[in-house]
Coordinates of C-alpha atoms in Angstrom, one line a residue:
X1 CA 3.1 28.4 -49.4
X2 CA 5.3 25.6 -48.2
X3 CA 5.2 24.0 -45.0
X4 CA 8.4 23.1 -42.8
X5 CA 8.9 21.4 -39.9
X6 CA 11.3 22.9 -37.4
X7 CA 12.3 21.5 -33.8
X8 CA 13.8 23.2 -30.7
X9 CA 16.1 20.6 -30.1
X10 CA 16.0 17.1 -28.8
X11 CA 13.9 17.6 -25.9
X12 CA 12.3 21.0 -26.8
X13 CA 14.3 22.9 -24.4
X14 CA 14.4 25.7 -27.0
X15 CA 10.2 26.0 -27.5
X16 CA 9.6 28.1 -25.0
X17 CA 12.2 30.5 -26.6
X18 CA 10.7 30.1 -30.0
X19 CA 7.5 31.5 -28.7
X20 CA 8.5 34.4 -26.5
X21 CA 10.9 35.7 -29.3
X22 CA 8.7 35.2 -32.1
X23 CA 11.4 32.8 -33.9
X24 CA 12.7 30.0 -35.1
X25 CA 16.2 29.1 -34.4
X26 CA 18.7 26.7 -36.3
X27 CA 19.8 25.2 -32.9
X28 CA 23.3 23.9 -33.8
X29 CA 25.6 24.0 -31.5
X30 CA 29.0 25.7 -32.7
X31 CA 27.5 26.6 -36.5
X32 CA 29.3 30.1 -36.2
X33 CA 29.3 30.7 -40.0
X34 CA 26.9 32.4 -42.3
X35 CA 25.2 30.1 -44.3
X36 CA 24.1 32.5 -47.4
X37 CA 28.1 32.5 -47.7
X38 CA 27.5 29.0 -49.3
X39 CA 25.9 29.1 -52.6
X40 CA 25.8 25.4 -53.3
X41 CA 24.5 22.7 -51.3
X42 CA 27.4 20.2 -52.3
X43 CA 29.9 22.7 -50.9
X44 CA 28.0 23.4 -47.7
X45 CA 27.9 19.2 -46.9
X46 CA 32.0 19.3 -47.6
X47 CA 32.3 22.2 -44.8
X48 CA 30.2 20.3 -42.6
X49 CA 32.5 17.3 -43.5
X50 CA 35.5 18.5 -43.1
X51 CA 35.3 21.5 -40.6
X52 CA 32.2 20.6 -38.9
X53 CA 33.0 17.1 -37.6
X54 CA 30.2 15.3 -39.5
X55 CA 32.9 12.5 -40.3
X56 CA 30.8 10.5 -42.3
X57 CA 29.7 12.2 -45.8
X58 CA 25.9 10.5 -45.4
X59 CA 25.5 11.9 -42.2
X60 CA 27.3 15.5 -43.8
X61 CA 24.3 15.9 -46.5
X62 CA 22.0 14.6 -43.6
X63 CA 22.9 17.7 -41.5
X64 CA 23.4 20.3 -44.8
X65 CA 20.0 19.1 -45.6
X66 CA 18.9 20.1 -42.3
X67 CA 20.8 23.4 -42.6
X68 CA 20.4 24.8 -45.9
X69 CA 16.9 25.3 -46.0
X70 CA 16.4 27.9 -43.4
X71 CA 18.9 30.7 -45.5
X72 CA 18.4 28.8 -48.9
X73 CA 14.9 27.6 -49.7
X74 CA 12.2 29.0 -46.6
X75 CA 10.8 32.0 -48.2
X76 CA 8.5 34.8 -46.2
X77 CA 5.1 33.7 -45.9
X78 CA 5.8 30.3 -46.0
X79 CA 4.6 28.0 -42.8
X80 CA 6.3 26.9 -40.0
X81 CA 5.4 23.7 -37.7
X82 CA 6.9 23.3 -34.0
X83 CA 5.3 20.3 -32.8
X84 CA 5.8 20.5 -28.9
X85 CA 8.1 18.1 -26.7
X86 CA 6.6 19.8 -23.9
X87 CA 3.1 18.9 -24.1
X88 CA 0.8 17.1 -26.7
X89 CA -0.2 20.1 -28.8
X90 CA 1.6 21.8 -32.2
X91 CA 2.5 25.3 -32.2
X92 CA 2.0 26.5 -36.1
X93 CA 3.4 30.4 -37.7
X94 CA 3.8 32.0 -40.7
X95 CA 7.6 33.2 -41.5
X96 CA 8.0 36.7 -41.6
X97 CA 11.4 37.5 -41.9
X98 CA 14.3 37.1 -44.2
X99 CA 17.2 34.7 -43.1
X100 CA 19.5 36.9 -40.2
X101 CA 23.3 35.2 -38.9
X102 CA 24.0 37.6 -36.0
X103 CA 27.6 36.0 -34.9
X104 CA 27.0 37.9 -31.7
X105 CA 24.1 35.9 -30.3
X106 CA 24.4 33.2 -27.6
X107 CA 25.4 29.6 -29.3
X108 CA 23.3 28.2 -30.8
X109 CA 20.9 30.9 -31.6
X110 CA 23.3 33.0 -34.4
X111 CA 20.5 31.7 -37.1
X112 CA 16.7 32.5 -37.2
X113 CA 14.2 33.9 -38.6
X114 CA 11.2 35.7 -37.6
X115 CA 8.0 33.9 -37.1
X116 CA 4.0 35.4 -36.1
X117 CA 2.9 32.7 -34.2
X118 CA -0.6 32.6 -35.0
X119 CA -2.2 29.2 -33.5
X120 CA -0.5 27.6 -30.4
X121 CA -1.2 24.2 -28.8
X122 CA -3.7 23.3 -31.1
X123 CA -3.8 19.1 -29.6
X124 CA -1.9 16.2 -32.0
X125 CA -5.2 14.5 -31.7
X126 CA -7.0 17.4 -33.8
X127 CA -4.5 16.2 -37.1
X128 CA -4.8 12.6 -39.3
X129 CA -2.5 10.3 -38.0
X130 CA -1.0 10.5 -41.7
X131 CA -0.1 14.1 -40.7
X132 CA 1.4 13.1 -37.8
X133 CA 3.6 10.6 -39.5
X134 CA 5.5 13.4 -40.9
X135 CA 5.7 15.5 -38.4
X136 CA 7.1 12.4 -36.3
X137 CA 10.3 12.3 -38.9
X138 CA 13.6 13.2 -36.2
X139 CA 15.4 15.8 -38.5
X140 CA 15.6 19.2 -37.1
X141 CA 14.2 20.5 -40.6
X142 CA 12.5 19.2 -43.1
X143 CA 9.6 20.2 -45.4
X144 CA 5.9 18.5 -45.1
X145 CA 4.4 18.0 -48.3
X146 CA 3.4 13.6 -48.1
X147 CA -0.4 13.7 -48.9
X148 CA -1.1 17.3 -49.4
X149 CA -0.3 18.2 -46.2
X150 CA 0.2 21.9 -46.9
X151 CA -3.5 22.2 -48.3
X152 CA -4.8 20.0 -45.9
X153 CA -3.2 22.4 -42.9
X154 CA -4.9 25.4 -44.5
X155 CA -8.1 23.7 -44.3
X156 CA -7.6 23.2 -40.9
X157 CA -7.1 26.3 -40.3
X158 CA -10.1 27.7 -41.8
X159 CA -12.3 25.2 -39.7
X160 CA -10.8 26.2 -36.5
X161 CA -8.2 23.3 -36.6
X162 CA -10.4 21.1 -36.5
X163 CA -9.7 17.9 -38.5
X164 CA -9.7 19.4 -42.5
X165 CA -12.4 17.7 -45.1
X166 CA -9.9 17.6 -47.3
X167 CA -9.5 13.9 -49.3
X168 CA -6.8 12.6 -50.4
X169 CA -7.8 9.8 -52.3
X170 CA -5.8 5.9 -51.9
X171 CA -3.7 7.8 -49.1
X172 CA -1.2 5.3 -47.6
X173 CA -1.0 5.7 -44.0
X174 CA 3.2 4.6 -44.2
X175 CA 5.6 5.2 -41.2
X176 CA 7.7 7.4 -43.3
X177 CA 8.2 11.2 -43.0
X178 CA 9.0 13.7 -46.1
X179 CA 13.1 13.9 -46.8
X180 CA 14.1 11.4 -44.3
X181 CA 11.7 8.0 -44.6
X182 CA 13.7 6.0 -42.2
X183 CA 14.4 8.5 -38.8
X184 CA 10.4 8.0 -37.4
X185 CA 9.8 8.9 -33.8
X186 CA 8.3 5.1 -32.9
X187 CA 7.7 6.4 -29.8
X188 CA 5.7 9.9 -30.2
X189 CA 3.7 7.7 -33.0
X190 CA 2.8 4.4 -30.6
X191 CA 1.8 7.4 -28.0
X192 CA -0.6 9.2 -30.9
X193 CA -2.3 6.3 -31.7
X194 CA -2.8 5.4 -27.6
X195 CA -4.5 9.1 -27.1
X196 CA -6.6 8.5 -30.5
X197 CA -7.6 5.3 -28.8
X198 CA -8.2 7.0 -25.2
X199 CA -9.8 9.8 -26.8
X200 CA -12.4 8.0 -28.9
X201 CA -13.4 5.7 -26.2
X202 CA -13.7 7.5 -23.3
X203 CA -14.5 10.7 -24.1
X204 CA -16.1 12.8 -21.4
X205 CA -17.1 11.6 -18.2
X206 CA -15.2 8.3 -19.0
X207 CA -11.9 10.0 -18.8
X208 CA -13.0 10.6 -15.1
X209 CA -12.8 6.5 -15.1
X210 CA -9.5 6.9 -16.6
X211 CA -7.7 8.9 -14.3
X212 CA -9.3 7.2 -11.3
X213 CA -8.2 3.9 -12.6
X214 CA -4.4 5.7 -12.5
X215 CA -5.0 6.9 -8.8
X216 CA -6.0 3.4 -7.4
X217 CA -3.0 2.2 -9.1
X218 CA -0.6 4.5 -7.5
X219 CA -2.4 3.1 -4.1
X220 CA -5.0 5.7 -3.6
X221 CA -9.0 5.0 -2.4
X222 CA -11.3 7.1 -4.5
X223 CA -14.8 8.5 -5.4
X224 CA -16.0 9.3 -8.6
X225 CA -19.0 11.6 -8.6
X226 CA -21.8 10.3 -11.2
X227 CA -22.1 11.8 -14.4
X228 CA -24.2 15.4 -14.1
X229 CA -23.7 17.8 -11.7
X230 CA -20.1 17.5 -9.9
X231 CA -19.9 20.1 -7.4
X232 CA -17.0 21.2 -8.8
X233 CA -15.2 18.1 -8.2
X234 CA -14.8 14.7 -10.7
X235 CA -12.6 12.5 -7.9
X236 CA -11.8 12.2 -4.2
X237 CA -9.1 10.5 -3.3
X238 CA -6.8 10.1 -0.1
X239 CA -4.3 6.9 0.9
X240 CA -5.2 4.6 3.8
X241 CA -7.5 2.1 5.4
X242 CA -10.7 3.1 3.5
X243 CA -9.1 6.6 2.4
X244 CA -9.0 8.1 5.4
X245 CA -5.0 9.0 5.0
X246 CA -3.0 12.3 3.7
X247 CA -2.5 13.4 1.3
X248 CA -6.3 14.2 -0.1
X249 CA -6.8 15.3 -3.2
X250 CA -9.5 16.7 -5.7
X251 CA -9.4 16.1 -9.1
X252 CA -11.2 18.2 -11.7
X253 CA -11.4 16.2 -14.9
X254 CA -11.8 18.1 -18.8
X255 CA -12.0 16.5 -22.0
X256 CA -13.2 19.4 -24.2
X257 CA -11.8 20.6 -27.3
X258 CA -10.6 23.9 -25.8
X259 CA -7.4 24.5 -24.0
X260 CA -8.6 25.4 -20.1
X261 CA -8.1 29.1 -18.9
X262 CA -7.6 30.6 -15.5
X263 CA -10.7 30.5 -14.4
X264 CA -11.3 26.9 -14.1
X265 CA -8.2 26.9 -11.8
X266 CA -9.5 29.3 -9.7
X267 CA -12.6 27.2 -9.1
X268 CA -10.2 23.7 -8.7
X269 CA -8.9 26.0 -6.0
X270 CA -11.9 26.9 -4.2
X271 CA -13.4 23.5 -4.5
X272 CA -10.2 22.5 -2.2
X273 CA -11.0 24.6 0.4
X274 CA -14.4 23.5 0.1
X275 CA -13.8 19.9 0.5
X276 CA -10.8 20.3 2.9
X277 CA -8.6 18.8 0.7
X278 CA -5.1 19.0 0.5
X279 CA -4.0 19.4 -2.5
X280 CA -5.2 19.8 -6.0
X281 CA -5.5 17.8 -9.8
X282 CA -6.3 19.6 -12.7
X283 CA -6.8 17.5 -15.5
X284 CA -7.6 18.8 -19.2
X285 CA -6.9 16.4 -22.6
X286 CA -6.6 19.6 -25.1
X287 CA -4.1 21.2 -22.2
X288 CA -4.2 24.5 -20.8
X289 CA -3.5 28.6 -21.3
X290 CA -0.7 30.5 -20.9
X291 CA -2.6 31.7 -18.5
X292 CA -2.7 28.4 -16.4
X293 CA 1.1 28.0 -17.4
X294 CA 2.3 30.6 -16.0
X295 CA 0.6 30.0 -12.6
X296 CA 2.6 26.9 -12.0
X297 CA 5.1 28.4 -10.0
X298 CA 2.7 29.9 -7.8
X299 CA 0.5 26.5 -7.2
X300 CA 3.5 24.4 -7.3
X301 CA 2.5 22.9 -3.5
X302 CA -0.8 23.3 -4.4
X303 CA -1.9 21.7 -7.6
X304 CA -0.5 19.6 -10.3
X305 CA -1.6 19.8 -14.1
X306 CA -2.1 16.9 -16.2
X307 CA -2.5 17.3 -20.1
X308 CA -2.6 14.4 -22.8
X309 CA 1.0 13.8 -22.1
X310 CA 0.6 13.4 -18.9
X311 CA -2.2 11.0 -18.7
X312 CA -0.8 8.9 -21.3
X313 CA 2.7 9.0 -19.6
X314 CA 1.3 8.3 -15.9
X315 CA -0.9 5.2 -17.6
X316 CA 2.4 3.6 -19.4
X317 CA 3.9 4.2 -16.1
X318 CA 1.1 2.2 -13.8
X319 CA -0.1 -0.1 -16.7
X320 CA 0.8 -3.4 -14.9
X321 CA -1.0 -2.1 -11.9
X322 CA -4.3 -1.2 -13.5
X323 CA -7.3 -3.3 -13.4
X324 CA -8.1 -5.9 -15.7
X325 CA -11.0 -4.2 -17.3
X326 CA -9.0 -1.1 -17.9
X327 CA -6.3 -3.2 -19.3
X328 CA -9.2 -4.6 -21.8
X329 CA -10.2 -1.8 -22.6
X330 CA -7.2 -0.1 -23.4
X331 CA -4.9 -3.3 -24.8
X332 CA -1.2 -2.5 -24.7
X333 CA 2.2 -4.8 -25.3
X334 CA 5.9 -3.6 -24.7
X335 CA 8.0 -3.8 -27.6
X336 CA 11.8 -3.0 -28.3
X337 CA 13.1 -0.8 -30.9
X338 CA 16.7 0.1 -32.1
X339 CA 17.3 3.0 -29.9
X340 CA 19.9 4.4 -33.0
X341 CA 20.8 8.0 -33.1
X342 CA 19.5 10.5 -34.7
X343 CA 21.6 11.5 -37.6
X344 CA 22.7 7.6 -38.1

Protein backbone atom coordinates (compact mmCIF):
# COMPACT_ATOMS: atom_id res chain seq x y z
CA UNK A 1 0.00 0.00 0.00
CA UNK A 2 1.37 3.43 -0.75
CA UNK A 3 0.43 6.58 0.58
CA UNK A 4 -0.12 9.92 -1.45
CA UNK A 5 -0.77 13.14 -0.75
CA UNK A 6 -3.39 14.95 -2.83
CA UNK A 7 -4.70 18.62 -2.51
CA UNK A 8 -7.90 20.46 -3.74
CA UNK A 9 -6.26 23.28 -4.80
CA UNK A 10 -4.57 26.21 -3.28
CA UNK A 11 -7.17 27.11 -0.78
CA UNK A 12 -9.13 23.85 -0.68
CA UNK A 13 -11.89 25.13 -2.68
CA UNK A 14 -12.19 21.69 -4.31
CA UNK A 15 -12.45 19.50 -0.74
CA UNK A 16 -15.76 19.75 -0.28
CA UNK A 17 -16.17 18.26 -3.89
CA UNK A 18 -13.69 15.48 -3.14
CA UNK A 19 -15.93 14.32 -0.38
CA UNK A 20 -19.39 14.51 -1.82
CA UNK A 21 -18.18 12.72 -5.07
CA UNK A 22 -16.20 10.20 -3.54
CA UNK A 23 -12.85 11.46 -5.56
CA UNK A 24 -9.92 12.79 -6.10
CA UNK A 25 -9.40 15.27 -8.79
CA UNK A 26 -6.11 16.38 -10.66
CA UNK A 27 -7.25 20.03 -10.37
CA UNK A 28 -5.30 21.59 -13.33
CA UNK A 29 -6.69 24.09 -14.95
CA UNK A 30 -6.78 23.58 -18.87
CA UNK A 31 -5.01 19.81 -18.66
CA UNK A 32 -7.53 18.58 -21.44
CA UNK A 33 -5.38 15.56 -22.60
CA UNK A 34 -5.24 12.01 -21.47
CA UNK A 35 -2.42 11.32 -19.55
CA UNK A 36 -2.14 7.34 -20.11
CA UNK A 37 -1.53 8.67 -23.76
CA UNK A 38 2.02 9.48 -22.37
CA UNK A 39 4.07 6.46 -21.78
CA UNK A 40 7.21 8.15 -20.49
CA UNK A 41 7.64 10.68 -17.96
CA UNK A 42 10.45 12.59 -19.94
CA UNK A 43 7.92 13.06 -22.77
CA UNK A 44 5.05 14.16 -20.58
CA UNK A 45 7.49 17.11 -18.83
CA UNK A 46 8.34 18.20 -22.82
CA UNK A 47 4.32 18.55 -23.39
CA UNK A 48 4.00 20.38 -20.35
CA UNK A 49 7.01 22.50 -21.60
CA UNK A 50 6.20 23.28 -24.68
CA UNK A 51 2.34 23.06 -24.99
CA UNK A 52 1.50 23.55 -21.45
CA UNK A 53 3.21 26.86 -20.74
CA UNK A 54 5.47 25.53 -17.95
CA UNK A 55 8.40 27.74 -19.63
CA UNK A 56 10.93 26.71 -17.42
CA UNK A 57 12.04 22.78 -17.81
CA UNK A 58 12.54 22.59 -13.72
CA UNK A 59 9.29 23.86 -13.13
CA UNK A 60 7.99 21.23 -16.38
CA UNK A 61 9.27 18.00 -14.33
CA UNK A 62 8.01 19.83 -11.12
CA UNK A 63 4.39 19.82 -12.61
CA UNK A 64 4.86 16.15 -14.69
CA UNK A 65 5.91 14.98 -11.32
CA UNK A 66 2.73 16.19 -9.92
CA UNK A 67 0.81 14.74 -12.87
CA UNK A 68 2.04 11.47 -13.71
CA UNK A 69 1.32 9.68 -10.71
CA UNK A 70 -2.38 9.78 -10.59
CA UNK A 71 -2.68 7.67 -14.33
CA UNK A 72 0.98 6.21 -13.90
CA UNK A 73 2.03 4.96 -10.52
CA UNK A 74 -1.35 5.21 -7.82
CA UNK A 75 -2.62 1.81 -7.97
CA UNK A 76 -6.26 0.56 -6.37
CA UNK A 77 -6.02 0.03 -2.85
CA UNK A 78 -3.38 2.32 -2.27
CA UNK A 79 -4.07 5.44 0.25
CA UNK A 80 -4.96 8.74 -0.29
CA UNK A 81 -4.39 11.87 2.15
CA UNK A 82 -6.48 15.25 1.78
CA UNK A 83 -5.25 17.23 4.56
CA UNK A 84 -8.00 20.04 4.91
CA UNK A 85 -7.51 23.94 4.12
CA UNK A 86 -10.89 24.29 5.56
CA UNK A 87 -10.38 23.30 9.02
CA UNK A 88 -7.62 21.66 11.14
CA UNK A 89 -8.38 18.01 10.55
CA UNK A 90 -7.13 15.30 7.49
CA UNK A 91 -9.52 13.58 5.54
CA UNK A 92 -7.84 9.95 4.71
CA UNK A 93 -9.44 7.09 1.71
CA UNK A 94 -8.52 4.20 0.09
CA UNK A 95 -8.47 4.42 -3.94
CA UNK A 96 -10.81 2.40 -5.56
CA UNK A 97 -10.88 3.10 -8.95
CA UNK A 98 -8.69 2.87 -11.99
CA UNK A 99 -7.41 6.19 -13.56
CA UNK A 100 -10.76 7.83 -15.81
CA UNK A 101 -9.96 11.29 -18.37
CA UNK A 102 -13.62 12.20 -19.20
CA UNK A 103 -12.85 15.31 -21.65
CA UNK A 104 -16.55 16.15 -21.08
CA UNK A 105 -16.33 17.18 -17.40
CA UNK A 106 -16.13 20.75 -16.11
CA UNK A 107 -12.31 22.12 -16.23
CA UNK A 108 -10.43 21.09 -14.14
CA UNK A 109 -12.16 17.94 -13.02
CA UNK A 110 -11.47 15.76 -16.56
CA UNK A 111 -8.96 13.54 -14.20
CA UNK A 112 -9.86 11.44 -11.07
CA UNK A 113 -10.18 8.62 -9.51
CA UNK A 114 -12.56 7.09 -7.25
CA UNK A 115 -11.85 7.23 -3.61
CA UNK A 116 -14.06 5.46 -0.16
CA UNK A 117 -13.51 7.96 2.14
CA UNK A 118 -13.26 6.03 5.14
CA UNK A 119 -12.00 8.55 8.15
CA UNK A 120 -12.79 12.24 7.81
CA UNK A 121 -11.52 15.13 10.04
CA UNK A 122 -9.50 13.10 12.10
CA UNK A 123 -7.47 16.60 14.00
CA UNK A 124 -3.61 17.44 12.74
CA UNK A 125 -2.85 17.33 16.41
CA UNK A 126 -3.74 13.48 16.54
CA UNK A 127 -0.35 12.83 13.87
CA UNK A 128 3.68 13.38 14.90
CA UNK A 129 4.76 16.56 13.91
CA UNK A 130 7.24 14.49 11.63
CA UNK A 131 4.10 13.35 9.76
CA UNK A 132 2.97 16.55 9.47
CA UNK A 133 6.11 17.76 7.91
CA UNK A 134 5.31 15.88 4.91
CA UNK A 135 2.11 16.44 4.58
CA UNK A 136 2.97 20.29 4.87
CA UNK A 137 5.21 19.79 1.39
CA UNK A 138 3.01 22.50 -1.36
CA UNK A 139 2.95 20.04 -4.37
CA UNK A 140 -0.47 19.01 -5.44
CA UNK A 141 0.84 15.26 -5.46
CA UNK A 142 3.31 13.62 -3.97
CA UNK A 143 3.88 10.34 -2.16
CA UNK A 144 4.49 10.01 1.81
CA UNK A 145 6.90 7.50 2.67
CA UNK A 146 9.82 9.89 5.09
CA UNK A 147 9.87 7.75 8.39
CA UNK A 148 7.57 4.95 7.65
CA UNK A 149 4.85 7.03 7.33
CA UNK A 150 2.64 4.51 5.51
CA UNK A 151 3.05 1.90 8.46
CA UNK A 152 2.86 4.31 10.87
CA UNK A 153 -0.75 5.61 9.31
CA UNK A 154 -2.05 2.03 9.49
CA UNK A 155 -1.22 1.96 12.99
CA UNK A 156 -3.15 4.76 13.45
CA UNK A 157 -5.77 3.54 12.12
CA UNK A 158 -6.08 0.48 14.01
CA UNK A 159 -5.89 2.56 17.39
CA UNK A 160 -8.69 4.79 16.37
CA UNK A 161 -6.28 7.49 15.00
CA UNK A 162 -4.91 8.03 17.75
CA UNK A 163 -1.17 8.79 17.74
CA UNK A 164 0.45 5.15 16.35
CA UNK A 165 3.19 3.32 18.79
CA UNK A 166 5.04 2.79 16.01
CA UNK A 167 9.10 3.76 16.56
CA UNK A 168 11.10 4.85 14.29
CA UNK A 169 14.27 4.82 15.74
CA UNK A 170 17.02 8.26 15.32
CA UNK A 171 13.97 9.90 13.39
CA UNK A 172 15.06 13.43 12.28
CA UNK A 173 12.26 15.75 12.76
CA UNK A 174 13.66 17.94 9.25
CA UNK A 175 11.43 20.62 7.58
CA UNK A 176 11.47 18.68 4.39
CA UNK A 177 8.59 16.77 2.68
CA UNK A 178 9.00 13.51 0.45
CA UNK A 179 9.76 14.47 -3.52
CA UNK A 180 9.92 18.12 -3.06
CA UNK A 181 12.37 19.03 0.27
CA UNK A 182 12.38 22.71 -0.32
CA UNK A 183 8.32 23.79 -1.10
CA UNK A 184 7.28 23.52 3.06
CA UNK A 185 4.11 25.16 4.16
CA UNK A 186 6.13 27.49 6.97
CA UNK A 187 2.96 28.62 7.82
CA UNK A 188 0.59 25.49 8.33
CA UNK A 189 3.83 24.06 10.29
CA UNK A 190 4.48 27.30 12.75
CA UNK A 191 0.45 26.96 13.28
CA UNK A 192 0.85 22.96 14.19
CA UNK A 193 3.37 23.44 16.50
CA UNK A 194 1.12 26.59 18.24
CA UNK A 195 -2.07 24.02 18.57
CA UNK A 196 0.51 21.23 19.94
CA UNK A 197 1.52 23.89 22.37
CA UNK A 198 -2.28 25.16 23.11
CA UNK A 199 -3.35 21.74 23.29
CA UNK A 200 -0.91 20.34 25.79
CA UNK A 201 -1.12 23.19 28.09
CA UNK A 202 -4.52 24.02 28.38
CA UNK A 203 -6.30 21.17 27.80
CA UNK A 204 -9.81 21.17 29.25
CA UNK A 205 -11.25 23.71 31.27
CA UNK A 206 -8.11 25.88 30.43
CA UNK A 207 -9.19 26.34 26.97
CA UNK A 208 -12.25 28.13 28.58
CA UNK A 209 -9.19 30.66 29.76
CA UNK A 210 -8.14 30.66 26.31
CA UNK A 211 -11.02 31.84 24.48
CA UNK A 212 -12.00 34.23 27.19
CA UNK A 213 -8.63 35.75 27.06
CA UNK A 214 -9.56 36.26 22.95
CA UNK A 215 -13.05 37.87 23.98
CA UNK A 216 -11.55 40.53 26.34
CA UNK A 217 -9.18 41.29 23.72
CA UNK A 218 -11.69 42.00 21.07
CA UNK A 219 -13.19 44.48 24.00
CA UNK A 220 -15.77 42.21 25.57
CA UNK A 221 -16.42 41.89 29.66
CA UNK A 222 -16.70 38.24 30.62
CA UNK A 223 -17.49 35.36 33.10
CA UNK A 224 -16.05 32.19 33.19
CA UNK A 225 -18.01 29.61 35.10
CA UNK A 226 -15.60 27.47 37.52
CA UNK A 227 -14.52 24.31 36.61
CA UNK A 228 -17.52 21.43 37.32
CA UNK A 229 -20.88 21.87 36.57
CA UNK A 230 -21.53 24.75 33.85
CA UNK A 231 -25.05 25.06 33.33
CA UNK A 232 -24.62 24.58 29.99
CA UNK A 233 -22.57 27.57 29.56
CA UNK A 234 -18.40 28.06 29.75
CA UNK A 235 -18.43 32.13 29.19
CA UNK A 236 -20.71 35.21 29.31
CA UNK A 237 -19.83 37.94 27.65
CA UNK A 238 -21.52 41.27 26.49
CA UNK A 239 -19.60 44.92 25.53
CA UNK A 240 -19.95 47.92 27.76
CA UNK A 241 -19.53 49.68 31.06
CA UNK A 242 -19.25 46.48 33.21
CA UNK A 243 -20.90 44.25 30.34
CA UNK A 244 -23.98 45.41 30.39
CA UNK A 245 -23.97 46.26 26.32
CA UNK A 246 -25.25 44.16 23.13
CA UNK A 247 -24.36 42.01 21.76
CA UNK A 248 -24.33 39.04 24.61
CA UNK A 249 -23.08 36.02 24.02
CA UNK A 250 -22.67 32.40 25.39
CA UNK A 251 -19.97 30.42 24.74
CA UNK A 252 -19.89 26.66 25.09
CA UNK A 253 -16.22 25.54 25.19
CA UNK A 254 -14.97 21.52 24.03
CA UNK A 255 -11.66 20.14 24.08
CA UNK A 256 -12.38 16.40 23.67
CA UNK A 257 -11.01 14.16 21.26
CA UNK A 258 -14.31 13.61 19.40
CA UNK A 259 -15.65 15.88 16.65
CA UNK A 260 -19.04 17.57 18.29
CA UNK A 261 -22.53 16.37 16.85
CA UNK A 262 -25.83 18.03 16.69
CA UNK A 263 -26.89 17.54 19.79
CA UNK A 264 -24.53 19.66 21.61
CA UNK A 265 -25.76 22.56 19.36
CA UNK A 266 -29.02 22.05 20.14
CA UNK A 267 -28.28 22.56 23.82
CA UNK A 268 -25.82 25.84 22.94
CA UNK A 269 -29.16 26.89 21.57
CA UNK A 270 -31.35 26.35 24.45
CA UNK A 271 -28.83 27.56 26.89
CA UNK A 272 -29.29 31.07 24.77
CA UNK A 273 -32.70 31.32 25.39
CA UNK A 274 -32.13 30.39 28.79
CA UNK A 275 -29.69 33.12 29.60
CA UNK A 276 -31.30 35.65 27.30
CA UNK A 277 -28.50 35.90 25.23
CA UNK A 278 -28.10 37.07 21.99
CA UNK A 279 -26.22 35.17 20.16
CA UNK A 280 -24.32 32.02 20.28
CA UNK A 281 -20.30 30.42 20.44
CA UNK A 282 -19.65 27.06 19.90
CA UNK A 283 -16.33 26.14 20.45
CA UNK A 284 -14.80 22.54 19.92
CA UNK A 285 -10.70 21.87 19.30
CA UNK A 286 -11.23 18.34 17.33
CA UNK A 287 -14.17 20.38 15.14
CA UNK A 288 -17.48 19.39 14.49
CA UNK A 289 -20.03 16.82 12.34
CA UNK A 290 -21.43 17.07 9.13
CA UNK A 291 -24.09 17.31 11.08
CA UNK A 292 -23.12 20.62 12.72
CA UNK A 293 -21.80 21.68 9.23
CA UNK A 294 -24.47 21.59 7.51
CA UNK A 295 -26.52 23.64 10.07
CA UNK A 296 -24.52 26.71 9.41
CA UNK A 297 -26.72 28.21 7.08
CA UNK A 298 -29.51 27.86 9.29
CA UNK A 299 -27.74 29.46 12.55
CA UNK A 300 -25.85 31.86 10.49
CA UNK A 301 -27.46 35.00 12.78
CA UNK A 302 -27.48 32.77 15.45
CA UNK A 303 -24.23 31.04 16.29
CA UNK A 304 -20.74 31.02 15.12
CA UNK A 305 -18.35 27.83 15.19
CA UNK A 306 -14.89 27.87 16.20
CA UNK A 307 -12.60 24.78 15.57
CA UNK A 308 -8.63 24.57 16.05
CA UNK A 309 -8.32 26.88 13.11
CA UNK A 310 -10.25 29.27 14.32
CA UNK A 311 -8.96 29.67 17.71
CA UNK A 312 -5.56 29.70 16.59
CA UNK A 313 -6.31 32.20 13.78
CA UNK A 314 -8.51 34.59 16.16
CA UNK A 315 -5.42 34.42 18.86
CA UNK A 316 -2.64 35.40 15.93
CA UNK A 317 -5.12 37.98 15.10
CA UNK A 318 -5.61 39.64 18.87
CA UNK A 319 -2.10 38.54 20.10
CA UNK A 320 -0.83 42.17 20.89
CA UNK A 321 -4.01 42.74 22.70
CA UNK A 322 -3.88 39.77 25.06
CA UNK A 323 -2.79 39.86 28.52
CA UNK A 324 0.61 39.49 29.61
CA UNK A 325 0.21 36.24 31.28
CA UNK A 326 -1.48 34.76 28.31
CA UNK A 327 1.30 36.14 26.23
CA UNK A 328 3.70 34.04 28.80
CA UNK A 329 2.14 31.40 28.57
CA UNK A 330 1.83 31.07 25.03
CA UNK A 331 5.27 32.90 23.75
CA UNK A 332 5.06 34.03 20.11
CA UNK A 333 7.40 36.31 17.72
CA UNK A 334 6.55 37.47 14.06
CA UNK A 335 8.93 36.38 11.57
CA UNK A 336 9.21 37.01 7.63
CA UNK A 337 9.51 34.33 5.05
CA UNK A 338 10.03 34.46 1.25
CA UNK A 339 6.53 34.42 0.24
CA UNK A 340 7.84 32.47 -3.31
CA UNK A 341 5.45 30.67 -5.42
CA UNK A 342 4.54 27.46 -5.44
CA UNK A 343 6.09 25.76 -8.40
CA UNK A 344 9.34 28.16 -8.12
Amino acid sequence: MALWLFRAGRTGEYERKFLIDRRIYLTWDGLKVDLTSFDDKQILCDYLLNDYGAEKLARARNWASQTWPIAHDMKVGDWVVLPSKLKSAIHIGEVTGEYTYDPNQDDPFFHYREVRWFATDIPRTNFDQDILYSLGAFMTVCRIQRNDAEDRIKAMQANNWEKSSVSVPGRALALQADGNEESIDLEQFAIDEIAKHIIRKFKGHGMAYIVEAILKAKGYTTYRSPEGADKGVDILASPGTLGFGSPRICVQVKTTDATIDRPTLDQLIGTMHNFKADFGLLVSWSGFKSTVDREIPNQFFNVRLWDQKSIITELLNEYENLEDDIKTEIPLKKIWVMALPEEE
